[in-house]
Short mmCIF file of C-alpha atoms in Angstrom, two decimals:
data_model
loop_
_atom_site.label_atom_id
_atom_site.label_comp_id
_atom_site.label_asym_id
_atom_site.label_seq_id
_atom_site.Cartn_x
_atom_site.Cartn_y
_atom_site.Cartn_z
CA ASN A 1 -65.27 31.51 -16.65
CA ALA A 2 -65.20 29.79 -12.59
CA GLY A 3 -61.28 30.37 -12.45
CA VAL A 4 -58.81 27.70 -10.27
CA THR A 5 -61.17 25.86 -7.60
CA GLN A 6 -59.70 23.75 -5.63
CA THR A 7 -61.68 21.04 -2.90
CA PRO A 8 -61.76 20.85 0.15
CA LYS A 9 -61.61 23.82 1.53
CA PHE A 10 -60.82 22.57 5.27
CA GLN A 11 -59.13 19.41 5.62
CA VAL A 12 -58.07 16.67 8.69
CA LEU A 13 -56.18 13.87 8.39
CA LYS A 14 -54.62 11.09 10.32
CA THR A 15 -50.95 10.31 10.41
CA GLY A 16 -50.76 7.14 7.73
CA GLN A 17 -54.21 8.29 5.70
CA SER A 18 -54.09 9.05 2.84
CA MET A 19 -56.24 12.08 0.34
CA THR A 20 -55.96 13.46 -3.41
CA LEU A 21 -57.08 17.08 -3.46
CA GLN A 22 -58.35 18.17 -6.66
CA CYS A 23 -57.57 21.37 -8.58
CA ALA A 24 -59.52 22.43 -11.78
CA GLN A 25 -59.64 24.76 -14.30
CA ASP A 26 -61.90 25.91 -17.05
CA MET A 27 -58.98 29.10 -18.84
CA ASN A 28 -57.25 26.19 -21.50
CA HIS A 29 -54.01 26.76 -19.65
CA GLU A 30 -51.09 24.63 -20.12
CA TYR A 31 -49.63 25.11 -16.95
CA MET A 32 -50.07 23.84 -13.26
CA SER A 33 -49.04 23.87 -9.91
CA TRP A 34 -49.19 23.09 -6.89
CA TYR A 35 -47.57 24.86 -4.16
CA ARG A 36 -47.50 24.94 -0.35
CA GLN A 37 -47.62 27.72 2.27
CA ASP A 38 -46.50 27.15 5.84
CA PRO A 39 -47.24 29.91 8.76
CA GLY A 40 -45.53 33.08 8.21
CA MET A 41 -43.27 32.06 4.74
CA GLY A 42 -43.68 32.05 1.49
CA LEU A 43 -45.12 29.33 -0.96
CA ARG A 44 -42.60 25.94 -1.91
CA LEU A 45 -43.27 25.01 -5.54
CA ILE A 46 -44.34 20.54 -4.86
CA HIS A 47 -45.11 19.43 -8.51
CA TYR A 48 -45.92 21.06 -11.87
CA SER A 49 -47.25 20.23 -15.27
CA VAL A 50 -46.69 21.72 -18.24
CA GLY A 51 -49.28 20.28 -20.26
CA ALA A 52 -51.73 16.62 -19.97
CA GLY A 53 -49.29 14.08 -19.61
CA ILE A 54 -46.48 15.88 -18.33
CA THR A 55 -45.50 16.16 -14.92
CA ASP A 56 -41.76 17.26 -13.23
CA GLN A 57 -41.56 17.55 -9.18
CA GLY A 58 -40.66 21.15 -7.24
CA GLU A 59 -38.78 21.98 -4.37
CA VAL A 60 -40.16 20.07 -2.12
CA PRO A 61 -42.14 17.07 -3.81
CA ASN A 62 -41.71 14.29 -1.55
CA GLY A 63 -44.66 12.31 -0.11
CA TYR A 64 -47.20 13.95 -2.78
CA ASN A 65 -47.88 12.03 -6.44
CA VAL A 66 -49.39 14.39 -8.84
CA SER A 67 -50.49 13.13 -12.50
CA ARG A 68 -51.95 15.00 -15.24
CA SER A 69 -54.66 12.83 -18.14
CA THR A 70 -56.11 15.92 -18.78
CA THR A 71 -55.54 19.81 -19.30
CA GLU A 72 -57.98 21.00 -17.37
CA ASP A 73 -57.65 18.93 -13.57
CA PHE A 74 -54.31 18.33 -12.29
CA PRO A 75 -54.95 16.90 -8.55
CA LEU A 76 -52.62 15.94 -5.33
CA ARG A 77 -52.26 12.56 -3.78
CA LEU A 78 -50.18 12.32 -0.21
CA LEU A 79 -49.86 9.28 -0.38
CA SER A 80 -49.19 8.62 4.16
CA ALA A 81 -50.04 11.91 5.29
CA ALA A 82 -47.49 12.79 8.34
CA PRO A 83 -47.39 16.10 10.56
CA SER A 84 -44.61 17.89 8.20
CA GLN A 85 -47.23 17.94 5.62
CA THR A 86 -49.75 20.67 7.80
CA SER A 87 -50.13 23.28 5.25
CA VAL A 88 -52.25 25.30 2.97
CA TYR A 89 -52.31 23.98 -0.45
CA PHE A 90 -52.81 25.87 -3.70
CA CYS A 91 -53.01 25.66 -6.91
CA ALA A 92 -52.40 27.72 -9.62
CA SER A 93 -51.86 27.85 -13.79
CA SER A 94 -51.48 29.90 -15.98
CA TYR A 95 -50.43 30.22 -20.20
CA SER A 96 -47.43 31.75 -21.25
CA LEU A 97 -46.98 34.89 -22.88
CA GLY A 98 -43.86 34.47 -24.22
CA GLN A 99 -40.17 33.21 -23.33
CA GLY A 100 -39.76 33.23 -19.91
CA ALA A 101 -43.14 35.03 -18.98
CA ASN A 102 -46.19 34.26 -17.56
CA GLU A 103 -49.29 34.74 -14.93
CA GLN A 104 -49.97 32.39 -12.51
CA TYR A 105 -53.97 32.69 -11.29
CA PHE A 106 -54.09 30.83 -7.99
CA GLY A 107 -57.13 28.61 -6.07
CA PRO A 108 -58.97 29.89 -3.26
CA GLY A 109 -56.30 26.63 -0.97
CA THR A 110 -57.24 23.89 1.13
CA ARG A 111 -56.33 23.97 4.90
CA LEU A 112 -54.96 20.67 6.17
CA THR A 113 -54.44 19.34 9.47
CA VAL A 114 -52.84 16.33 10.31
CA THR A 115 -52.75 15.14 13.62
CA GLY B 1 -38.36 18.84 13.45
CA GLU B 2 -40.16 21.58 11.75
CA SER B 3 -38.74 24.72 11.16
CA VAL B 4 -40.39 27.64 13.16
CA GLY B 5 -42.61 30.29 11.22
CA LEU B 6 -40.44 33.21 10.23
CA HIS B 7 -40.95 36.65 11.12
CA LEU B 8 -42.28 38.62 7.88
CA PRO B 9 -40.98 42.06 7.16
CA THR B 10 -43.70 44.89 7.68
CA LEU B 11 -44.36 47.84 6.60
CA SER B 12 -46.94 50.15 8.31
CA VAL B 13 -48.42 53.31 6.87
CA GLN B 14 -51.01 56.47 6.85
CA GLU B 15 -53.58 55.36 4.68
CA GLY B 16 -53.11 58.45 1.50
CA ASP B 17 -49.39 57.47 2.12
CA ASN B 18 -47.04 56.17 -0.76
CA SER B 19 -45.51 52.01 0.14
CA ILE B 20 -42.27 50.95 -0.77
CA ILE B 21 -41.79 47.24 -0.80
CA ASN B 22 -38.37 45.84 -1.18
CA CYS B 23 -37.40 41.99 -2.57
CA ALA B 24 -34.38 40.65 -2.87
CA TYR B 25 -33.97 37.91 -5.14
CA SER B 26 -31.66 34.54 -5.80
CA ASN B 27 -31.22 33.64 -9.48
CA SER B 28 -29.71 35.78 -11.94
CA ALA B 29 -30.58 33.12 -14.92
CA SER B 30 -34.27 34.39 -13.75
CA ASP B 31 -36.36 36.85 -16.21
CA TYR B 32 -39.49 36.83 -15.37
CA PHE B 33 -40.72 38.04 -12.39
CA ILE B 34 -44.13 38.89 -10.67
CA TRP B 35 -45.40 41.22 -7.66
CA TYR B 36 -48.70 38.96 -5.78
CA LYS B 37 -50.84 40.15 -2.91
CA GLN B 38 -52.16 37.77 -0.48
CA GLU B 39 -54.90 38.57 2.01
CA SER B 40 -55.96 36.48 4.80
CA GLY B 41 -57.77 33.33 3.52
CA LYS B 42 -57.07 33.91 -0.11
CA GLY B 43 -55.06 32.91 -2.16
CA PRO B 44 -52.36 34.99 -3.90
CA GLN B 45 -53.74 38.00 -6.79
CA PHE B 46 -51.30 39.05 -9.51
CA ILE B 47 -50.55 43.30 -9.70
CA ILE B 48 -48.35 43.33 -11.63
CA ASP B 49 -44.92 41.25 -13.41
CA ILE B 50 -41.75 42.55 -15.26
CA ARG B 51 -39.62 40.87 -18.02
CA SER B 52 -36.04 41.19 -17.59
CA ASN B 53 -35.23 43.53 -19.71
CA MET B 54 -37.55 46.23 -18.60
CA ASP B 55 -36.53 48.22 -15.42
CA LYS B 56 -39.58 49.76 -14.50
CA ARG B 57 -42.96 49.23 -15.29
CA GLN B 58 -46.21 50.93 -14.01
CA GLY B 59 -50.17 49.85 -13.20
CA GLN B 60 -52.73 51.19 -11.83
CA ARG B 61 -51.42 52.80 -8.78
CA VAL B 62 -48.20 50.68 -8.68
CA THR B 63 -44.91 50.52 -9.93
CA VAL B 64 -42.19 48.18 -10.16
CA LEU B 65 -38.60 48.93 -10.43
CA LEU B 66 -36.10 46.20 -11.23
CA ASN B 67 -32.79 46.49 -10.85
CA LYS B 68 -30.56 43.52 -12.04
CA THR B 69 -26.85 44.44 -10.75
CA VAL B 70 -28.03 44.35 -7.19
CA LYS B 71 -31.08 41.51 -8.11
CA HIS B 72 -33.11 44.02 -6.28
CA LEU B 73 -37.35 44.36 -7.11
CA SER B 74 -39.12 46.87 -5.14
CA LEU B 75 -42.97 47.54 -5.64
CA GLN B 76 -44.56 51.02 -5.05
CA ILE B 77 -47.90 51.62 -4.12
CA ALA B 78 -49.23 55.11 -4.80
CA ALA B 79 -52.16 56.87 -2.30
CA THR B 80 -51.96 53.83 0.16
CA GLN B 81 -55.47 52.37 1.13
CA PRO B 82 -56.79 50.50 4.01
CA GLY B 83 -58.02 48.07 1.45
CA ASP B 84 -53.90 47.46 0.13
CA SER B 85 -53.38 45.99 3.38
CA ALA B 86 -52.04 42.41 2.74
CA VAL B 87 -48.68 40.31 3.00
CA TYR B 88 -46.82 40.97 -0.64
CA PHE B 89 -44.68 38.45 -1.74
CA CYS B 90 -42.98 38.80 -4.95
CA ALA B 91 -41.88 36.13 -7.20
CA GLU B 92 -38.63 34.79 -9.65
CA ASN B 93 -39.17 32.33 -12.81
CA ALA B 94 -36.49 31.40 -14.46
CA GLY B 95 -38.15 30.42 -18.02
CA GLY B 96 -37.16 28.46 -20.10
CA THR B 97 -38.46 25.12 -18.99
CA SER B 98 -39.12 26.43 -15.87
CA TYR B 99 -42.29 28.04 -17.28
CA GLY B 100 -44.88 27.32 -14.20
CA LYS B 101 -41.96 27.18 -11.91
CA LEU B 102 -42.37 30.20 -9.52
CA THR B 103 -39.65 30.61 -6.60
CA PHE B 104 -41.73 32.64 -4.49
CA GLY B 105 -39.96 35.22 -1.53
CA GLN B 106 -40.66 35.57 1.84
CA GLY B 107 -43.71 37.94 1.81
CA THR B 108 -43.78 41.63 3.40
CA ILE B 109 -46.95 42.58 5.55
CA LEU B 110 -48.06 45.85 4.63
CA THR B 111 -50.66 47.42 7.01
CA VAL B 112 -52.22 50.49 6.42
CA HIS B 113 -53.94 53.06 9.35
CA PRO B 114 -56.71 55.11 8.52
#
């Protein structure tokens, strides 16, 4: 299994440009999430999905869109990039271990710079 | 404007010592807790987890302790090695309809000196 894969690894955007960060997992996990990590901070949840066709907002959803058309893929779209979106983005997937429990597997991250 | 990045707590130990990393969580409804290790330039890596119906869980060289009364979590690493140097995060999950929603702590930088 490749686990969780993310592309691209690095990206530089100009303010106002749009782009899509790709995330895929081959573990047949139901749950997928997007986080951002700013310098010296923990991860903050952007959007998450509990299954194909179902998404919901996390802590910091503004400026981002997601969709989940398949179990494997969970792309994150930046609609109009802003310097405040400069960050490292992590995608994660998980399976349920029972009520209230799931272990998340993280991808390697996409380092995004918006100028 | 953007907030300035915080200075993470740091812990420096000698190789072979035991390390204890602490974490305070905020949500009394959280019922599942995870410790992650993040090495430079990589995504977080699962270390150990614990459910709220337990107060201690042991893994290989690691032990997690949970004190729900004071909402405190700790990670103990036995015989710390240079390869353990990383940033360690605790995360909590409120379960129920919150599957996949983890709230992360700030993180602690662990440095192990040979």
